[in-house]
Amino acid sequence: MAGNIKLSDQQYQIVQTLWQLGEGSAKDVQQALDDLSLAHTTIGTVLSRLEKKGVLSSETRGRERIYRAEIDESDVKRSMVSSLVSTLFKGDSKALLAHLVREGDFDDGDLSDVKALLEKENENV
């Protein structure tokens, strides 16, 4: 389901939990996200909606519905960053990078790492 994947913060956290667990029930997700204090019914509703979007699939095991992610984390990040660049930076990814450097809390080592990464990417092109 690569392409245009948009997830709210809450949806992303739930899918991220399933990536970490491999698969799980609403109860499993709730226990993993106990610091968010989300109701079991809320998690169940979000899981169901994500399944309808094609982000998750599920099967019934005993009395529980077990969910697993049908999308890769890298696809979600790529899509969400692409949407961010398109929406906030008019498609100019260099503007995003410049913004991060200006506004971010980077030290010289971080910027050297970014430069090395860019040079490596240029070699692969």
Coordinates of N, CA, C and O in Angstrom, one line a residue, residues 18-109:
L18 N 2.6 -1.9 16.4 CA 2.5 -3.2 15.8 C 3.8 -3.6 15.0 O 4.1 -4.8 14.9
W19 N 4.5 -2.6 14.5 CA 5.8 -2.9 13.9 C 6.7 -3.6 14.9 O 7.4 -4.5 14.6
Q20 N 6.7 -3.0 16.1 CA 7.6 -3.5 17.2 C 7.1 -4.9 17.7 O 8.0 -5.8 17.9
L21 N 5.8 -5.1 17.8 CA 5.3 -6.3 18.3 C 5.3 -7.4 17.2 O 5.3 -8.6 17.5
G22 N 5.2 -7.0 15.9 CA 5.0 -8.0 14.9 C 3.6 -8.2 14.5 O 3.1 -8.1 13.4
E23 N 2.8 -8.4 15.6 CA 1.3 -8.5 15.5 C 0.8 -8.4 16.9 O 1.5 -8.5 17.9
G24 N -0.5 -8.1 17.0 CA -1.1 -8.0 18.3 C -2.5 -7.6 18.3 O -3.1 -7.2 17.3
S25 N -3.2 -7.9 19.5 CA -4.6 -7.5 19.7 C -4.7 -6.1 20.2 O -3.6 -5.5 20.5
A26 N -5.9 -5.6 20.3 CA -6.1 -4.3 20.8 C -5.5 -4.2 22.3 O -4.9 -3.2 22.7
K27 N -5.7 -5.3 23.0 CA -5.2 -5.3 24.4 C -3.6 -5.2 24.4 O -3.0 -4.5 25.2
D28 N -3.0 -6.0 23.4 CA -1.5 -5.9 23.3 C -1.1 -4.5 23.1 O -0.1 -4.0 23.7
V29 N -1.7 -3.8 22.1 CA -1.4 -2.5 21.7 C -1.6 -1.5 22.9 O -0.8 -0.7 23.2
Q30 N -2.7 -1.7 23.6 CA -3.0 -0.9 24.8 C -2.0 -1.0 25.9 O -1.5 0.0 26.4
Q31 N -1.5 -2.2 26.1 CA -0.5 -2.5 27.1 C 0.8 -1.8 26.7 O 1.5 -1.3 27.5
A32 N 1.2 -1.9 25.4 CA 2.4 -1.3 24.9 C 2.4 0.2 25.0 O 3.4 0.8 25.1
L33 N 1.2 0.8 24.9 CA 1.0 2.2 24.9 C 0.4 2.7 26.2 O -0.3 3.7 26.2
D34 N 0.6 2.0 27.3 CA 0.0 2.3 28.5 C 0.3 3.8 29.0 O -0.6 4.4 29.7
D35 N 1.4 4.3 28.6 CA 1.7 5.7 29.0 C 0.7 6.7 28.3 O 0.6 7.9 28.8
L36 N 0.0 6.3 27.2 CA -0.9 7.2 26.6 C -2.3 7.2 27.2 O -3.1 8.0 26.9
S37 N -2.5 6.2 28.0 CA -3.8 6.1 28.7 C -5.0 6.1 27.7 O -6.0 6.7 27.9
L38 N -4.9 5.3 26.6 CA -6.0 5.2 25.7 C -6.9 4.0 26.1 O -6.4 3.0 26.5
A39 N -8.2 4.3 26.0 CA -9.2 3.2 26.3 C -9.1 2.1 25.3 O -8.8 2.3 24.1
H40 N -9.4 0.9 25.7 CA -9.4 -0.3 24.9 C -10.3 -0.1 23.7 O -9.9 -0.5 22.5
T41 N -11.4 0.5 23.9 CA -12.4 0.8 22.8 C -11.8 1.8 21.8 O -12.0 1.6 20.6
T42 N -11.1 2.8 22.3 CA -10.5 3.7 21.4 C -9.4 3.0 20.5 O -9.4 3.2 19.2
I43 N -8.6 2.2 21.0 CA -7.6 1.5 20.3 C -8.3 0.6 19.3 O -7.9 0.5 18.1
G44 N -9.3 -0.1 19.7 CA -10.0 -1.0 18.8 C -10.6 -0.3 17.6 O -10.6 -0.8 16.5
T45 N -11.2 0.9 17.9 CA -11.7 1.7 16.8 C -10.7 2.2 15.8 O -10.8 2.1 14.6
V46 N -9.5 2.6 16.3 CA -8.4 3.1 15.5 C -7.9 1.9 14.7 O -7.7 2.0 13.4
L47 N -7.7 0.7 15.3 CA -7.3 -0.5 14.6 C -8.2 -0.8 13.4 O -7.8 -1.1 12.3
S48 N -9.5 -0.8 13.7 CA -10.5 -1.1 12.7 C -10.5 -0.1 11.6 O -10.5 -0.5 10.4
R49 N -10.3 1.1 11.9 CA -10.3 2.1 10.8 C -9.0 2.0 9.9 O -9.0 2.1 8.7
L50 N -7.9 1.7 10.6 CA -6.6 1.4 9.9 C -6.7 0.2 9.0 O -6.2 0.2 7.9
E51 N -7.5 -0.8 9.4 CA -7.7 -2.0 8.6 C -8.5 -1.6 7.4 O -8.2 -2.0 6.3
K52 N -9.5 -0.8 7.5 CA -10.4 -0.4 6.4 C -9.6 0.4 5.4 O -9.8 0.4 4.2
K53 N -8.6 1.2 5.9 CA -7.7 2.0 5.0 C -6.7 1.1 4.3 O -6.0 1.5 3.4
G54 N -6.5 -0.2 4.7 CA -5.6 -1.1 4.1 C -4.2 -1.0 4.8 O -3.2 -1.7 4.3
V55 N -4.1 -0.3 5.8 CA -2.8 -0.1 6.6 C -2.5 -1.4 7.4 O -1.4 -1.8 7.5
L56 N -3.6 -2.0 7.9 CA -3.5 -3.2 8.7 C -4.3 -4.3 8.1 O -5.3 -4.1 7.4
S57 N -4.0 -5.5 8.5 CA -4.9 -6.7 8.2 C -5.1 -7.4 9.6 O -4.4 -7.1 10.5
S58 N -6.1 -8.2 9.6 CA -6.4 -8.9 10.9 C -6.9 -10.3 10.6 O -7.4 -10.6 9.5
E59 N -6.9 -11.1 11.7 CA -7.5 -12.4 11.7 C -8.0 -12.7 13.1 O -7.5 -12.1 14.1
T60 N -9.0 -13.5 13.2 CA -9.6 -13.8 14.5 C -8.9 -15.1 15.0 O -8.8 -16.1 14.3
R61 N -8.4 -15.0 16.2 CA -7.8 -16.1 16.9 C -8.5 -16.3 18.3 O -8.4 -15.4 19.1
G62 N -9.3 -17.3 18.4 CA -10.1 -17.5 19.6 C -11.1 -16.4 19.6 O -11.9 -16.2 18.7
R63 N -11.0 -15.6 20.7 CA -12.0 -14.5 20.9 C -11.4 -13.1 20.5 O -12.0 -12.1 20.7
E64 N -10.1 -13.1 20.1 CA -9.4 -11.9 19.8 C -9.2 -11.7 18.3 O -9.0 -12.6 17.6
R65 N -9.1 -10.4 18.0 CA -8.8 -10.0 16.6 C -7.3 -9.6 16.7 O -6.9 -8.8 17.5
I66 N -6.5 -10.3 15.9 CA -5.0 -10.0 15.9 C -4.7 -9.2 14.6 O -5.0 -9.6 13.5
Y67 N -4.0 -8.1 14.8 CA -3.7 -7.2 13.7 C -2.2 -7.2 13.4 O -1.4 -7.5 14.3
R68 N -1.9 -7.0 12.1 CA -0.5 -6.8 11.7 C -0.5 -5.7 10.6 O -1.4 -5.5 9.9
A69 N 0.7 -5.0 10.6 CA 0.8 -3.9 9.6 C 1.0 -4.5 8.2 O 1.7 -5.5 8.1
E70 N 0.4 -3.8 7.3 CA 0.6 -4.2 5.9 C 1.4 -3.2 5.1 O 1.5 -3.3 3.9
I71 N 2.0 -2.3 5.8 CA 2.9 -1.3 5.2 C 4.2 -1.2 5.9 O 4.3 -1.6 7.1
D72 N 5.2 -0.8 5.2 CA 6.5 -0.7 5.8 C 6.7 0.6 6.5 O 6.2 1.6 6.0
E73 N 7.5 0.7 7.5 CA 7.8 1.9 8.2 C 8.4 2.9 7.2 O 8.1 4.1 7.2
S74 N 9.3 2.4 6.4 CA 10.0 3.3 5.5 C 9.0 4.0 4.5 O 9.1 5.1 4.1
D75 N 8.0 3.2 4.0 CA 7.0 3.7 3.1 C 6.2 4.8 3.8 O 5.9 5.9 3.2
V76 N 5.8 4.6 5.1 CA 5.0 5.6 5.8 C 5.9 6.9 6.0 O 5.4 8.0 5.7
K77 N 7.1 6.7 6.4 CA 8.0 7.9 6.6 C 8.2 8.7 5.3 O 8.1 9.9 5.3
R78 N 8.4 7.9 4.2 CA 8.6 8.6 2.9 C 7.4 9.4 2.5 O 7.5 10.5 2.1
S79 N 6.2 8.7 2.6 CA 5.0 9.4 2.3 C 4.7 10.6 3.1 O 4.3 11.7 2.6
M80 N 4.9 10.5 4.4 CA 4.6 11.6 5.3 C 5.5 12.7 5.2 O 5.1 13.9 5.2
V81 N 6.8 12.4 4.9 CA 7.8 13.5 4.7 C 7.5 14.2 3.3 O 7.6 15.4 3.2
S82 N 7.2 13.4 2.3 CA 6.8 13.9 1.0 C 5.6 14.9 1.2 O 5.6 16.0 0.6
S83 N 4.6 14.5 1.9 CA 3.5 15.3 2.2 C 3.8 16.6 2.9 O 3.4 17.7 2.5
L84 N 4.7 16.5 3.9 CA 5.2 17.7 4.6 C 5.9 18.6 3.7 O 5.7 19.8 3.7
V85 N 6.8 18.1 2.9 CA 7.6 18.9 1.9 C 6.7 19.6 0.9 O 6.8 20.8 0.7
S86 N 5.7 18.9 0.4 CA 4.8 19.4 -0.5 C 3.9 20.5 0.1 O 3.7 21.6 -0.5
T87 N 3.4 20.2 1.3 CA 2.5 21.2 1.9 C 3.2 22.4 2.5 O 2.8 23.5 2.2
L88 N 4.3 22.2 3.2 CA 4.9 23.4 3.9 C 6.0 24.0 3.1 O 6.3 25.2 3.4
F89 N 6.6 23.3 2.2 CA 7.8 23.8 1.5 C 7.7 23.8 0.0 O 8.6 23.9 -0.7
K90 N 6.4 23.7 -0.5 CA 6.1 23.8 -1.9 C 6.9 22.9 -2.7 O 7.3 23.2 -3.8
G91 N 7.2 21.7 -2.2 CA 7.9 20.6 -2.9 C 9.4 20.8 -2.9 O 10.1 20.0 -3.5
D92 N 9.9 21.8 -2.2 CA 11.4 22.0 -2.2 C 12.0 21.3 -1.0 O 12.0 21.9 0.1
S93 N 12.6 20.1 -1.2 CA 13.1 19.4 0.0 C 14.4 20.1 0.5 O 14.7 20.0 1.7
K94 N 15.1 20.9 -0.3 CA 16.2 21.7 0.2 C 15.8 22.7 1.2 O 16.5 23.0 2.2
A95 N 14.6 23.3 1.0 CA 14.0 24.2 1.9 C 13.8 23.6 3.3 O 14.0 24.2 4.3
L96 N 13.3 22.3 3.3 CA 13.1 21.6 4.5 C 14.4 21.4 5.2 O 14.5 21.6 6.4
L97 N 15.4 21.0 4.5 CA 16.7 20.7 5.1 C 17.3 22.0 5.7 O 17.8 22.0 6.8
A98 N 17.2 23.1 4.9 CA 17.6 24.4 5.4 C 16.9 24.8 6.7 O 17.5 25.3 7.6
H99 N 15.6 24.6 6.7 CA 14.8 24.9 7.9 C 15.3 24.1 9.1 O 15.5 24.6 10.2
L100 N 15.5 22.8 8.9 CA 16.0 21.9 10.0 C 17.3 22.4 10.5 O 17.6 22.4 11.7
V101 N 18.2 22.8 9.6 CA 19.6 23.3 10.0 C 19.4 24.6 10.8 O 20.0 24.8 11.9
R102 N 18.6 25.5 10.3 CA 18.4 26.8 11.0 C 17.7 26.6 12.3 O 18.1 27.3 13.3
E103 N 16.7 25.9 12.4 CA 15.9 25.8 13.6 C 16.3 24.6 14.5 O 15.9 24.6 15.7
G104 N 17.0 23.7 14.0 CA 17.4 22.5 14.8 C 18.5 22.8 15.8 O 19.2 23.8 15.7
D105 N 18.6 21.9 16.7 CA 19.7 22.0 17.7 C 20.8 21.0 17.3 O 20.9 19.9 17.9
F106 N 21.6 21.3 16.3 CA 22.6 20.5 15.8 C 24.0 20.9 16.3 O 24.2 22.1 16.4
D107 N 24.8 19.9 16.5 CA 26.2 20.3 16.8 C 27.0 20.0 15.5 O 26.5 19.4 14.6
D108 N 28.3 20.3 15.5 CA 29.1 20.2 14.3 C 29.2 18.7 13.9 O 29.2 18.4 12.7
G109 N 29.2 17.8 14.8 CA 29.2 16.4 14.5 C 28.0 15.9 13.7 O 28.1 15.2 12.7

